Protein backbone atom coordinates (compact mmCIF):
# COMPACT_ATOMS: atom_id res chain seq x y z
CA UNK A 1 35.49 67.53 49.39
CA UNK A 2 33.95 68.58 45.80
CA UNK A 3 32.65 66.67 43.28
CA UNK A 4 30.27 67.05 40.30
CA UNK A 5 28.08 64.78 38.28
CA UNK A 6 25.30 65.46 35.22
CA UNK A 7 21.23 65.99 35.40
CA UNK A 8 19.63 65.47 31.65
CA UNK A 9 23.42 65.97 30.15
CA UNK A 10 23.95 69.51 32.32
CA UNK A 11 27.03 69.50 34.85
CA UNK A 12 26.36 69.93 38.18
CA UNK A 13 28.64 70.17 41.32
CA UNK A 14 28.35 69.69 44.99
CA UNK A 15 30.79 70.13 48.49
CA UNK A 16 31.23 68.92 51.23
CA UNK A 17 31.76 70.35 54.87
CA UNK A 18 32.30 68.48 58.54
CA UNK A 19 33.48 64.57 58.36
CA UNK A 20 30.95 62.00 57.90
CA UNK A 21 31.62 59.42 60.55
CA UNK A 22 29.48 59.32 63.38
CA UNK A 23 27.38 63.04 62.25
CA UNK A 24 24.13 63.07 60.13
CA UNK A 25 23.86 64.46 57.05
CA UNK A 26 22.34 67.74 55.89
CA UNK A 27 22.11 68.19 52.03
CA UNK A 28 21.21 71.95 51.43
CA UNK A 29 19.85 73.57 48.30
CA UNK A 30 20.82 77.17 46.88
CA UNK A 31 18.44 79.86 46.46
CA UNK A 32 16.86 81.26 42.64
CA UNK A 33 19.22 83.72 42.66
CA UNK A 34 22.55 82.60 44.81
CA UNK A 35 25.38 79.86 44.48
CA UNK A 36 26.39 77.75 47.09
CA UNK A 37 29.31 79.94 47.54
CA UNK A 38 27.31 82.81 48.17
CA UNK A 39 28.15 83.84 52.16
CA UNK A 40 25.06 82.84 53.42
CA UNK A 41 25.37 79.38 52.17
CA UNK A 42 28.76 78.91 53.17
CA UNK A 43 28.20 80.46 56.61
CA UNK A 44 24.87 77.56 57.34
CA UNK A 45 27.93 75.25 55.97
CA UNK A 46 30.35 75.71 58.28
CA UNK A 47 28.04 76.99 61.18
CA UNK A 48 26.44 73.59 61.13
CA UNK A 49 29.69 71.69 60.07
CA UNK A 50 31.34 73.39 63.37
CA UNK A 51 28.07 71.76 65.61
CA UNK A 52 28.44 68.45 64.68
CA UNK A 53 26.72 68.26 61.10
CA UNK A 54 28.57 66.57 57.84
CA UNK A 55 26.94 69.14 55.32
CA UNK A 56 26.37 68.57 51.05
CA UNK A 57 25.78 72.17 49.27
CA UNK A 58 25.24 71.64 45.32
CA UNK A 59 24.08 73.95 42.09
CA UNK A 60 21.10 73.38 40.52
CA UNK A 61 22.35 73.00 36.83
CA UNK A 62 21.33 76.72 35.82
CA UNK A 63 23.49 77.97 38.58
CA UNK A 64 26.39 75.47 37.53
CA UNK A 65 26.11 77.87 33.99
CA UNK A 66 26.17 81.08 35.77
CA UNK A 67 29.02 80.44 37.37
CA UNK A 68 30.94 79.11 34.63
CA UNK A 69 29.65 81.50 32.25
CA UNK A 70 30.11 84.59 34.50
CA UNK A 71 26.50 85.81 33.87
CA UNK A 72 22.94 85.29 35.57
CA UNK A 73 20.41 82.64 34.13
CA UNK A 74 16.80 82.25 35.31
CA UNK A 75 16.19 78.25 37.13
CA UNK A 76 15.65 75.25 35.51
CA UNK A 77 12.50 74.07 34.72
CA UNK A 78 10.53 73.02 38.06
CA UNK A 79 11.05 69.04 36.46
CA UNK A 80 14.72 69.45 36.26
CA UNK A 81 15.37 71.30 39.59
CA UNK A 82 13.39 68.08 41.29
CA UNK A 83 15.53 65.45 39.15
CA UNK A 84 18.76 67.62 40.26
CA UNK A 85 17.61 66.92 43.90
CA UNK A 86 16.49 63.59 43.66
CA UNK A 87 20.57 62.91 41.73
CA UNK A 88 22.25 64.49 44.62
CA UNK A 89 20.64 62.59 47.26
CA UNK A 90 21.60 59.27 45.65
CA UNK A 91 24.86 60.51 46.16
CA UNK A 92 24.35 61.70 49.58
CA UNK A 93 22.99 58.10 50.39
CA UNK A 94 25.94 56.66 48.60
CA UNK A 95 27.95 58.99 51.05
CA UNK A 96 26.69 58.49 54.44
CA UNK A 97 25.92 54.87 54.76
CA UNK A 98 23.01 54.10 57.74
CA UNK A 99 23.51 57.71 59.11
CA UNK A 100 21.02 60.28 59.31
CA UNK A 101 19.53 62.76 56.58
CA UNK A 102 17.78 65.59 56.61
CA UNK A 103 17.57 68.13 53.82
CA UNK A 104 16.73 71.47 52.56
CA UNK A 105 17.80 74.55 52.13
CA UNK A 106 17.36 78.24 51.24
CA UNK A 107 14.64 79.46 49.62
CA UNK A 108 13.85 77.87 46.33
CA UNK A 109 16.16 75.29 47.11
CA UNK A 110 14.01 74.22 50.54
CA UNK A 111 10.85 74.99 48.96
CA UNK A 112 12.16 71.80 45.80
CA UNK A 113 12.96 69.51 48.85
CA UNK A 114 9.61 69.94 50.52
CA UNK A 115 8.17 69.28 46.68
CA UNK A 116 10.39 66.11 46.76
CA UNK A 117 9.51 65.11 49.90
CA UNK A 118 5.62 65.34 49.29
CA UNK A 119 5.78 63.23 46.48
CA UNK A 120 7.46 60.47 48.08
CA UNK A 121 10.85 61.11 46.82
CA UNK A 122 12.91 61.55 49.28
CA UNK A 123 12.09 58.16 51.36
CA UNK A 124 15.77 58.72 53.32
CA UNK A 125 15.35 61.57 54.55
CA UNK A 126 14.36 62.22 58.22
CA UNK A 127 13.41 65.82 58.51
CA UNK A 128 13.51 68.94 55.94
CA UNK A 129 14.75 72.51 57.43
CA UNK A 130 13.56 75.47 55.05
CA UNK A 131 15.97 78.46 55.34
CA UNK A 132 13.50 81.39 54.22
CA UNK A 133 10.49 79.29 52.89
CA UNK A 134 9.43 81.19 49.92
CA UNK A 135 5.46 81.32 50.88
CA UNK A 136 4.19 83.56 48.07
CA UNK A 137 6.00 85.70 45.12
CA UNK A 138 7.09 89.03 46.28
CA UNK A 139 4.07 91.38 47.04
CA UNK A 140 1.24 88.51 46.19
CA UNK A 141 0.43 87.19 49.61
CA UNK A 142 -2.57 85.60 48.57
CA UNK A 143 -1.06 83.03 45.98
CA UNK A 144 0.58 80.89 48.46
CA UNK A 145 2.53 77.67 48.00
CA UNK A 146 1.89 75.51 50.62
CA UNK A 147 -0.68 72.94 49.54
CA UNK A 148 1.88 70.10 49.49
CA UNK A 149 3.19 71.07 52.83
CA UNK A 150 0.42 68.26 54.55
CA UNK A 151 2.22 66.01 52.46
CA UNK A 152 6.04 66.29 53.92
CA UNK A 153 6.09 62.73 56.11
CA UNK A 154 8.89 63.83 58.19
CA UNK A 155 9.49 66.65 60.60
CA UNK A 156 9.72 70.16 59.01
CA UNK A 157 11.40 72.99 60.35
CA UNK A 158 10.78 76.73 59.00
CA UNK A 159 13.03 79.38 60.36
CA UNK A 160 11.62 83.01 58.58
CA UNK A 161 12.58 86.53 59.36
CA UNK A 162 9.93 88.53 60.35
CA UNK A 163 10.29 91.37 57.98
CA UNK A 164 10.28 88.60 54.85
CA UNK A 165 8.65 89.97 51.71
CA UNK A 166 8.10 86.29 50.54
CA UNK A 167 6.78 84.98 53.80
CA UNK A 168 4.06 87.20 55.27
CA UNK A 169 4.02 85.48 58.79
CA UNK A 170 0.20 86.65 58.93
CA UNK A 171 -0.34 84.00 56.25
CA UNK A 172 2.32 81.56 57.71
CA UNK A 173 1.10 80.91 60.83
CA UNK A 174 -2.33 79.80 59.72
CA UNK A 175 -0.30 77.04 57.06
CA UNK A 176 1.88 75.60 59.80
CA UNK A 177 -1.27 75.05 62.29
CA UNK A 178 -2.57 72.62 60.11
CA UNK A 179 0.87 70.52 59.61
CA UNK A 180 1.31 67.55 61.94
CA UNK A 181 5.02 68.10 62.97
CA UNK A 182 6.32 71.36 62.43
CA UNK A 183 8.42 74.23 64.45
CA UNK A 184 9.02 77.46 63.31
CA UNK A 185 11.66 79.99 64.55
CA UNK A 186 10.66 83.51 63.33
CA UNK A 187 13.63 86.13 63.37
CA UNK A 188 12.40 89.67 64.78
CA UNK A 189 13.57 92.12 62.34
CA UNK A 190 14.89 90.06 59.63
CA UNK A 191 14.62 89.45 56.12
CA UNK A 192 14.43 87.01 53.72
CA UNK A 193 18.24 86.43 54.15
CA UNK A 194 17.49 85.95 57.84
CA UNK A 195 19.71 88.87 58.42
CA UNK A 196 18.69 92.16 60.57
CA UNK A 197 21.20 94.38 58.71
CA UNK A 198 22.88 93.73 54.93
CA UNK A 199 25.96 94.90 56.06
CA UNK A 200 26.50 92.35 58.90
CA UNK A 201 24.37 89.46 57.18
CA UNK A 202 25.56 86.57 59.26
CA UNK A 203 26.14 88.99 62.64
CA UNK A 204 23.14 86.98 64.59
CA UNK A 205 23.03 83.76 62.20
CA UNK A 206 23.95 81.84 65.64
CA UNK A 207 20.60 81.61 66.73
CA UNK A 208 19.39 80.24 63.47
CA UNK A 209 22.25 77.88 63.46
CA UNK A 210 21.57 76.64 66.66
CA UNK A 211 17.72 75.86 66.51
CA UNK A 212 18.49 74.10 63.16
CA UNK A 213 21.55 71.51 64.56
CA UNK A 214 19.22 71.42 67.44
CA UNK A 215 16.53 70.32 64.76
CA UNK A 216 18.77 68.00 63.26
CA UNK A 217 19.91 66.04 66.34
CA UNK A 218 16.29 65.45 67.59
CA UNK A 219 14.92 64.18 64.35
CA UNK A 220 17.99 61.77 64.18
CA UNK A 221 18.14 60.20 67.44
């Protein structure tokens, strides 16, 4: 199922993997510099769809113009990338009734739910899964964003590859012992992309997928 809808007058679409009945709902968020049809996002789609998941993917609405336009765009204003979020979960809401909801997503996209979720913004959801958290810019390990992390009221899980160049796990680990309820799955030998080898990006994504529908389950019971 696709559909699309407008943030501040900017188009801005969305799918929609697994069925809805009886599953909770996962709404996942693109990274800066990837659509939701990027490989990675449709492989956490389906890989989550296929154990037991109903899953939303959107664009934030820079991405929405990259893709129409054929040519790269730098994101949206922080403001608008929040507002985008905060739009597609009234629709996920709208979509899955009582069930379950947990979102999140990779990168800059998980990094914008935990945001929402600090600020009280995201009152349905149940738990937030961050697919690469995005801990500190590229070679800067000391300017870290994590200061609102204390503030995510639900479960958080952060699964990082160890070799991530915008998650030092030095500096991780110390962040994640001060959060209340938080599990971490690091990846030995992987990147950013969670992936161990660019040709075969998605060759060991099952163990990923697995501790996050795991995740998912637990926080919705």
């Amino acid at each position: 199922m696709t559909d699309s809808f407008e943030v501040e007058g900017r188009p801005v679409s969305w799918v929609r993997d697994g069925a809805l009945r009886g599953r909770p709902m996962v709404v996942l968020a693109h990274g800066a510099g990837a659509p939701y049809t990027h490989p990675f996002m449709v492989g956490a789609a389906e890989g989550l769809a296929a154990r037991g998941c109903c899953v939303v993917r959107f664009h934030f609405p820079y991405m929405e113009a990259a893709q129409r336009e054929g040519k790269k765009k730098g994101p949206d204003p922080q403001r608008r990338l929040l507002a985008t979020w905060r739009a597609m979960l009234d629709r996920a809401v709208a979509m899955r009734g009582r069930g379950p909801l947990v979102i999140g997503g990779k990168s800059m996209g998980g990094r914008m739910a935990s945001m929402l979720l600090a600020a009280g913004d995201a009152p349905e959801a149940v738990g937030a899964v961050y697919l690469g958290y995005p801990l500190h810019p590229p070679g800067k390990p000391e300017k870290l964003r994590a200061d609102h992390l204390a503030d995510v009221p639900v479960p958080q899980l952060f699964v990082q590859g160890a070799k991530d160049k915008l998650c030092d796990p030095a500096r991780l680990r110390p962040v994640l012992r001060k959060l209340k309820d938080v599990e971490h799955l690091e990846l030995e030998g992987a990147d950013h992309s969670l992936a161990r080898s660019r040709k075969t990006p998605m060759a060991e994504a099952d163990v990923w997928l697995d501790a996050v529908a795991d995740f998912v389950r637990r926080v919705s019971a």
